């Protein structure tokens, strides 16, 4: 699963982006679709699954633990699951590649099964903190042997029956919340997660869809108390995965900053726990309209129409961060093109993503002549006022797909070509990224 040799490429100023493109399936929902289908007895069918490396790592892991997972020629995936409690001991270590979501959610699932699983990953994933899931899952009775600092490679020895826990999340993390809930599926009694700051709620929505009994109470200060009744029985489902708002974000910002652009990004998931970027870009003056709002796979979806706009710098309220946590790298590029200063703070979680996205973005922006000041928990960016960015430098993408895609988009408005040292990580979440950008540049003839 680790990447082949790095692929370096240069990007330079683009003509207007025009046309309609459809973004691939949501990564978070794709992972959960495979995992939950693998826990249902019978056949689930999934359309619109994201076929990026991260999700393929989840598919391989579910196969290794006994599920039958296959892709049909029509692009529909079928999963014959083993039932909650039925995961089998994999024969070898599970290689999670670059994927934190696969790793942390599967650590939760394994914790309440009588199996022992070793997780490995690439250099980026092996540097990411796992104690945030090891700590709560240890309280359920699972045993962990991790590399120093609570890192991968690590081994989980599950316990069955596990002990139901009540856990207050110390960090706003949907991965930690989900890991605990997934451990609770094969645990007697009620597993409870207290979430002071709401994060993406795909697990809650989908667990109910598969037949789990799950209640959510919201307190007056917004704290959510999520109670999952264990020993669930899952029914197989037919799932239509909505498009990924995080992938759409790159194209939306591209259309806002490349002069003359007029684009529709189709099928964008707009779950309120994910839609912060659109709110902030509109507050910066972005011309963004939602068309044909509808429900797909139980999630709000729309086509997003975007026109080139003069953006104005903004102070981003830290409370909005969880609903756009993956979108800050591309927001920083929008900010670099805006009039005036953009201030972000409260972004400590960005330091433990596929890379330290605060310092890697600060370094990359400096390399292309943008003035950006790194603070302990954010960036302050001076915008160009709509003028092209200087460009010219080389960006280290550090095995981080979102860093690479953000600077590809920056390249489209740069005076001198910029170079990205490795664009290969883009395949982890958005394998069609370049073909969609080329369609919007009208460099590709679309087949009907
Ligand atoms: C995800 C949760 C977020 C996000 C990641 C996907 C998920 O991570 O950054 O890309 O699918 O639950 P955290 O929970 O660590 O914030």
Tab-separated table of N, CA and C in Angstrom, residues 68-134:
chain	number	residue	atom	x	y	z
A	68	UNK	N	-16.787	-10.954	2.182
A	68	UNK	CA	-16.599	-11.131	0.746
A	68	UNK	C	-16.893	-9.768	0.116
A	69	UNK	N	-15.869	-9.117	-0.418
A	69	UNK	CA	-16.006	-7.753	-0.925
A	69	UNK	C	-15.595	-7.757	-2.386
A	70	UNK	N	-16.489	-7.353	-3.288
A	70	UNK	CA	-16.148	-7.424	-4.715
A	70	UNK	C	-16.715	-6.219	-5.458
A	71	UNK	N	-16.020	-5.831	-6.534
A	71	UNK	CA	-16.498	-4.737	-7.385
A	71	UNK	C	-17.046	-5.335	-8.674
A	72	UNK	N	-18.295	-4.988	-9.027
A	72	UNK	CA	-18.862	-5.464	-10.290
A	72	UNK	C	-18.389	-4.606	-11.453
A	73	UNK	N	-18.549	-5.106	-12.677
A	73	UNK	CA	-18.138	-4.332	-13.860
A	73	UNK	C	-18.930	-3.037	-13.984
A	74	UNK	N	-20.130	-3.002	-13.356
A	74	UNK	CA	-20.951	-1.783	-13.387
A	74	UNK	C	-20.520	-0.768	-12.334
A	75	UNK	N	-19.416	-1.051	-11.608
A	75	UNK	CA	-18.921	-0.110	-10.601
A	75	UNK	C	-19.624	-0.262	-9.262
A	76	UNK	N	-20.588	-1.194	-9.177
A	76	UNK	CA	-21.277	-1.399	-7.888
A	76	UNK	C	-20.499	-2.432	-7.077
A	77	UNK	N	-20.284	-2.105	-5.818
A	77	UNK	CA	-19.566	-3.017	-4.925
A	77	UNK	C	-20.583	-3.859	-4.152
A	78	UNK	N	-20.291	-5.141	-4.023
A	78	UNK	CA	-21.148	-5.990	-3.193
A	78	UNK	C	-20.317	-6.518	-2.029
A	79	UNK	N	-20.977	-6.570	-0.885
A	79	UNK	CA	-20.298	-7.062	0.317
A	79	UNK	C	-21.197	-8.107	0.972
A	80	UNK	N	-20.669	-9.289	1.193
A	80	UNK	CA	-21.359	-10.312	1.996
A	80	UNK	C	-20.652	-10.321	3.338
A	81	UNK	N	-21.383	-9.907	4.372
A	81	UNK	CA	-20.741	-9.719	5.667
A	81	UNK	C	-20.750	-10.969	6.531
A	82	UNK	N	-20.070	-10.826	7.675
A	82	UNK	CA	-19.895	-11.963	8.587
A	82	UNK	C	-20.776	-11.831	9.825
A	83	UNK	N	-21.462	-10.707	9.990
A	83	UNK	CA	-22.276	-10.476	11.186
A	83	UNK	C	-21.454	-9.784	12.268
A	84	UNK	N	-22.160	-8.985	13.096
A	84	UNK	CA	-21.480	-8.337	14.225
A	84	UNK	C	-20.930	-9.440	15.133
A	85	UNK	N	-19.677	-9.361	15.454
A	85	UNK	CA	-19.049	-10.399	16.283
A	85	UNK	C	-18.384	-11.485	15.462
A	86	UNK	N	-18.572	-11.430	14.126
A	86	UNK	CA	-18.097	-12.540	13.293
A	86	UNK	C	-16.768	-12.302	12.591
A	87	UNK	N	-16.084	-11.200	12.885
A	87	UNK	CA	-14.810	-10.944	12.187
A	87	UNK	C	-13.803	-12.041	12.517
A	88	UNK	N	-13.057	-12.451	11.504
A	88	UNK	CA	-12.096	-13.543	11.669
A	88	UNK	C	-10.684	-13.000	11.843
A	89	UNK	N	-9.856	-13.843	12.417
A	89	UNK	CA	-8.446	-13.508	12.597
A	89	UNK	C	-7.760	-13.382	11.233
A	90	UNK	N	-7.230	-12.207	10.876
A	90	UNK	CA	-6.522	-12.130	9.597
A	90	UNK	C	-5.202	-12.910	9.659
A	91	UNK	N	-4.762	-13.410	8.498
A	91	UNK	CA	-3.546	-14.256	8.507
A	91	UNK	C	-2.274	-13.438	8.601
A	92	UNK	N	-2.337	-12.185	8.111
A	92	UNK	CA	-1.127	-11.351	8.140
A	92	UNK	C	-1.499	-9.979	8.712
A	93	UNK	N	-0.474	-9.127	8.873
A	93	UNK	CA	-0.722	-7.768	9.349
A	93	UNK	C	-1.589	-7.025	8.336
A	94	UNK	N	-2.407	-6.067	8.807
A	94	UNK	CA	-3.227	-5.248	7.903
A	94	UNK	C	-2.447	-3.976	7.566
A	95	UNK	N	-2.177	-3.778	6.274
A	95	UNK	CA	-1.449	-2.591	5.823
A	95	UNK	C	-2.461	-1.499	5.486
A	96	UNK	N	-2.477	-0.451	6.302
A	96	UNK	CA	-3.477	0.607	6.155
A	96	UNK	C	-2.985	1.747	5.276
A	97	UNK	N	-1.776	1.599	4.704
A	97	UNK	CA	-1.263	2.617	3.784
A	97	UNK	C	-1.164	3.966	4.475
A	98	UNK	N	-1.924	4.946	3.959
A	98	UNK	CA	-1.872	6.334	4.437
A	98	UNK	C	-3.090	6.662	5.311
A	99	UNK	N	-3.973	5.651	5.549
A	99	UNK	CA	-5.333	5.964	6.006
A	99	UNK	C	-5.551	5.898	7.516
A	100	UNK	N	-5.643	7.068	8.119
A	100	UNK	CA	-5.939	7.169	9.549
A	100	UNK	C	-7.348	6.699	9.864
A	101	UNK	N	-8.297	6.992	8.977
A	101	UNK	CA	-9.687	6.596	9.256
A	101	UNK	C	-9.802	5.079	9.290
A	102	UNK	N	-9.216	4.393	8.289
A	102	UNK	CA	-9.266	2.924	8.301
A	102	UNK	C	-8.676	2.403	9.604
A	103	UNK	N	-7.514	2.911	9.962
A	103	UNK	CA	-6.790	2.371	11.120
A	103	UNK	C	-7.593	2.556	12.401
A	104	UNK	N	-8.021	3.801	12.644
A	104	UNK	CA	-8.631	4.070	13.954
A	104	UNK	C	-9.996	3.391	14.067
A	105	UNK	N	-10.790	3.412	13.016
A	105	UNK	CA	-12.104	2.767	13.102
A	105	UNK	C	-11.951	1.245	13.233
A	106	UNK	N	-11.013	0.681	12.497
A	106	UNK	CA	-10.838	-0.780	12.589
A	106	UNK	C	-10.250	-1.191	13.935
A	107	UNK	N	-9.412	-0.347	14.527
A	107	UNK	CA	-8.923	-0.653	15.885
A	107	UNK	C	-10.125	-0.802	16.824
A	108	UNK	N	-11.120	0.049	16.642
A	108	UNK	CA	-12.335	-0.043	17.462
A	108	UNK	C	-13.081	-1.340	17.207
A	109	UNK	N	-13.260	-1.682	15.949
A	109	UNK	CA	-14.000	-2.918	15.623
A	109	UNK	C	-13.303	-4.148	16.193
A	110	UNK	N	-11.983	-4.193	15.991
A	110	UNK	CA	-11.209	-5.363	16.429
A	110	UNK	C	-11.235	-5.484	17.958
A	111	UNK	N	-11.298	-4.332	18.658
A	111	UNK	CA	-11.174	-4.329	20.125
A	111	UNK	C	-12.190	-5.238	20.810
A	112	UNK	N	-13.381	-5.422	20.197
A	112	UNK	CA	-14.391	-6.252	20.879
A	112	UNK	C	-14.607	-7.597	20.168
A	113	UNK	N	-13.651	-7.986	19.325
A	113	UNK	CA	-13.690	-9.321	18.713
A	113	UNK	C	-12.555	-10.169	19.298
A	114	UNK	N	-12.740	-11.493	19.376
A	114	UNK	CA	-11.682	-12.328	19.965
A	114	UNK	C	-10.574	-12.620	18.951
A	115	UNK	N	-9.965	-11.578	18.433
A	115	UNK	CA	-8.900	-11.728	17.436
A	115	UNK	C	-7.751	-10.777	17.783
A	116	UNK	N	-6.608	-11.063	17.191
A	116	UNK	CA	-5.427	-10.220	17.411
A	116	UNK	C	-4.973	-9.711	16.052
A	117	UNK	N	-4.851	-8.397	15.924
A	117	UNK	CA	-4.563	-7.810	14.618
A	117	UNK	C	-3.404	-6.828	14.736
A	118	UNK	N	-2.468	-6.921	13.777
A	118	UNK	CA	-1.373	-5.948	13.698
A	118	UNK	C	-1.667	-4.974	12.566
A	119	UNK	N	-1.542	-3.687	12.850
A	119	UNK	CA	-1.757	-2.638	11.851
A	119	UNK	C	-0.419	-2.014	11.481
A	120	UNK	N	-0.184	-1.877	10.174
A	120	UNK	CA	1.008	-1.165	9.703
A	120	UNK	C	0.553	-0.064	8.746
A	121	UNK	N	1.474	0.855	8.418
A	121	UNK	CA	1.109	1.927	7.494
A	121	UNK	C	2.345	2.582	6.922
A	122	UNK	N	2.130	3.600	6.076
A	122	UNK	CA	3.265	4.290	5.458
A	122	UNK	C	3.927	5.239	6.474
A	123	UNK	N	4.933	5.985	6.019
A	123	UNK	CA	5.700	6.824	6.956
A	123	UNK	C	4.805	7.893	7.593
A	124	UNK	N	3.846	8.437	6.825
A	124	UNK	CA	2.947	9.457	7.376
A	124	UNK	C	2.066	8.848	8.461
A	125	UNK	N	1.410	7.739	8.153
A	125	UNK	CA	0.497	7.120	9.127
A	125	UNK	C	1.260	6.633	10.358
A	126	UNK	N	2.498	6.175	10.147
A	126	UNK	CA	3.286	5.654	11.272
A	126	UNK	C	3.765	6.769	12.197
A	127	UNK	N	3.572	8.028	11.790
A	127	UNK	CA	3.954	9.141	12.667
A	127	UNK	C	2.732	9.723	13.381
A	128	UNK	N	1.541	9.191	13.114
A	128	UNK	CA	0.324	9.810	13.673
A	128	UNK	C	-0.049	9.201	15.032
A	129	UNK	N	-0.644	10.024	15.912
A	129	UNK	CA	-0.916	9.551	17.278
A	129	UNK	C	-2.085	8.581	17.339
A	130	UNK	N	-1.870	7.444	17.980
A	130	UNK	CA	-2.936	6.445	18.140
A	130	UNK	C	-3.393	6.328	19.594
A	131	UNK	N	-2.682	7.005	20.527
A	131	UNK	CA	-3.116	6.908	21.928
A	131	UNK	C	-4.526	7.445	22.115
A	132	UNK	N	-4.938	8.348	21.234
A	132	UNK	CA	-6.291	8.891	21.359
A	132	UNK	C	-7.359	7.797	21.209
A	133	UNK	N	-7.040	6.704	20.501
A	133	UNK	CA	-7.981	5.576	20.485
A	133	UNK	C	-7.536	4.447	21.430
A	134	UNK	N	-6.217	4.313	21.607
A	134	UNK	CA	-5.742	3.256	22.506
A	134	UNK	C	-6.280	3.486	23.932
